[in-house]
C-alpha cells in the first residue's frame, strides 16, 4: 500500500542524516520506526491488561 509521509524540514533533515549514516533509504528507516512504535504499543497494552487481570484475579473469578 502506498502512503505519502510529510515531514517538517527538521525531521526530514534528521531522517536523511540517519539514512545516510546507516547506508539505508529513508523509507527503510521510517518503516522500521513505525513498526517498532506499533509493536511496543501492543506489548505495553498487553502487559497492562495482564497486570490488571492478575491484580484483580479474585474479583474476576467471582464475576465469571
Coordinates of C-alpha atoms in Angstrom, one line a residue:
X1 CA 0.0 0.0 0.0
X2 CA 1.4 3.4 -0.9
X3 CA 1.5 6.3 1.5
X4 CA 2.8 9.8 1.5
X5 CA 4.7 11.0 4.6
X6 CA 5.0 14.7 5.1
X7 CA 7.8 15.8 7.4
X8 CA 8.8 19.2 8.6
X9 CA 12.2 20.3 7.5
X10 CA 14.0 19.4 10.7
X11 CA 12.5 15.8 10.8
X12 CA 13.4 15.3 7.1
X13 CA 16.9 16.5 7.8
X14 CA 17.4 14.1 10.7
X15 CA 15.9 11.3 8.7
X16 CA 18.2 12.0 5.8
X17 CA 21.2 12.1 8.1
X18 CA 20.3 8.8 9.8
X19 CA 19.7 7.1 6.4
X20 CA 23.0 8.3 5.1
X21 CA 24.8 7.2 8.3
X22 CA 23.3 3.7 8.1
X23 CA 23.6 3.3 4.4
X24 CA 19.8 2.7 4.2
X25 CA 16.9 4.5 2.5
X26 CA 14.7 7.0 4.3
X27 CA 11.8 4.7 3.6
X28 CA 13.5 1.8 5.3
X29 CA 14.2 3.9 8.4
X30 CA 10.6 5.2 8.5
X31 CA 9.1 1.8 8.1
X32 CA 11.2 0.3 10.9
X33 CA 10.3 3.2 13.2
X34 CA 6.6 2.8 12.5
X35 CA 6.8 -1.0 13.1
X36 CA 8.8 -0.6 16.4
X37 CA 6.3 2.0 17.6
X38 CA 3.3 -0.2 16.9
X39 CA 4.9 -3.3 18.3
X40 CA 5.9 -1.6 21.5
X41 CA 2.4 -0.1 21.9
X42 CA 0.8 -3.5 21.6
X43 CA 3.3 -5.0 24.1
X44 CA 2.8 -2.2 26.6
X45 CA -1.0 -2.5 26.3
X46 CA -0.9 -6.3 26.7
X47 CA 1.3 -6.0 29.8
X48 CA -1.0 -3.5 31.4
X49 CA -4.1 -5.7 30.8
X50 CA -2.3 -8.8 32.2
X51 CA -1.1 -6.8 35.2
X52 CA -4.7 -5.6 35.9
X53 CA -6.1 -9.1 35.5
X54 CA -3.5 -10.5 37.9
X55 CA -4.1 -7.7 40.4
X56 CA -7.9 -8.3 40.4
X57 CA -7.9 -12.1 39.8
X58 CA -10.1 -12.8 42.8
X59 CA -12.7 -10.3 41.6
X60 CA -12.6 -11.6 38.1
X61 CA -13.1 -15.1 39.3
X62 CA -16.2 -14.0 41.3
X63 CA -17.6 -12.1 38.3
X64 CA -17.1 -15.1 36.0

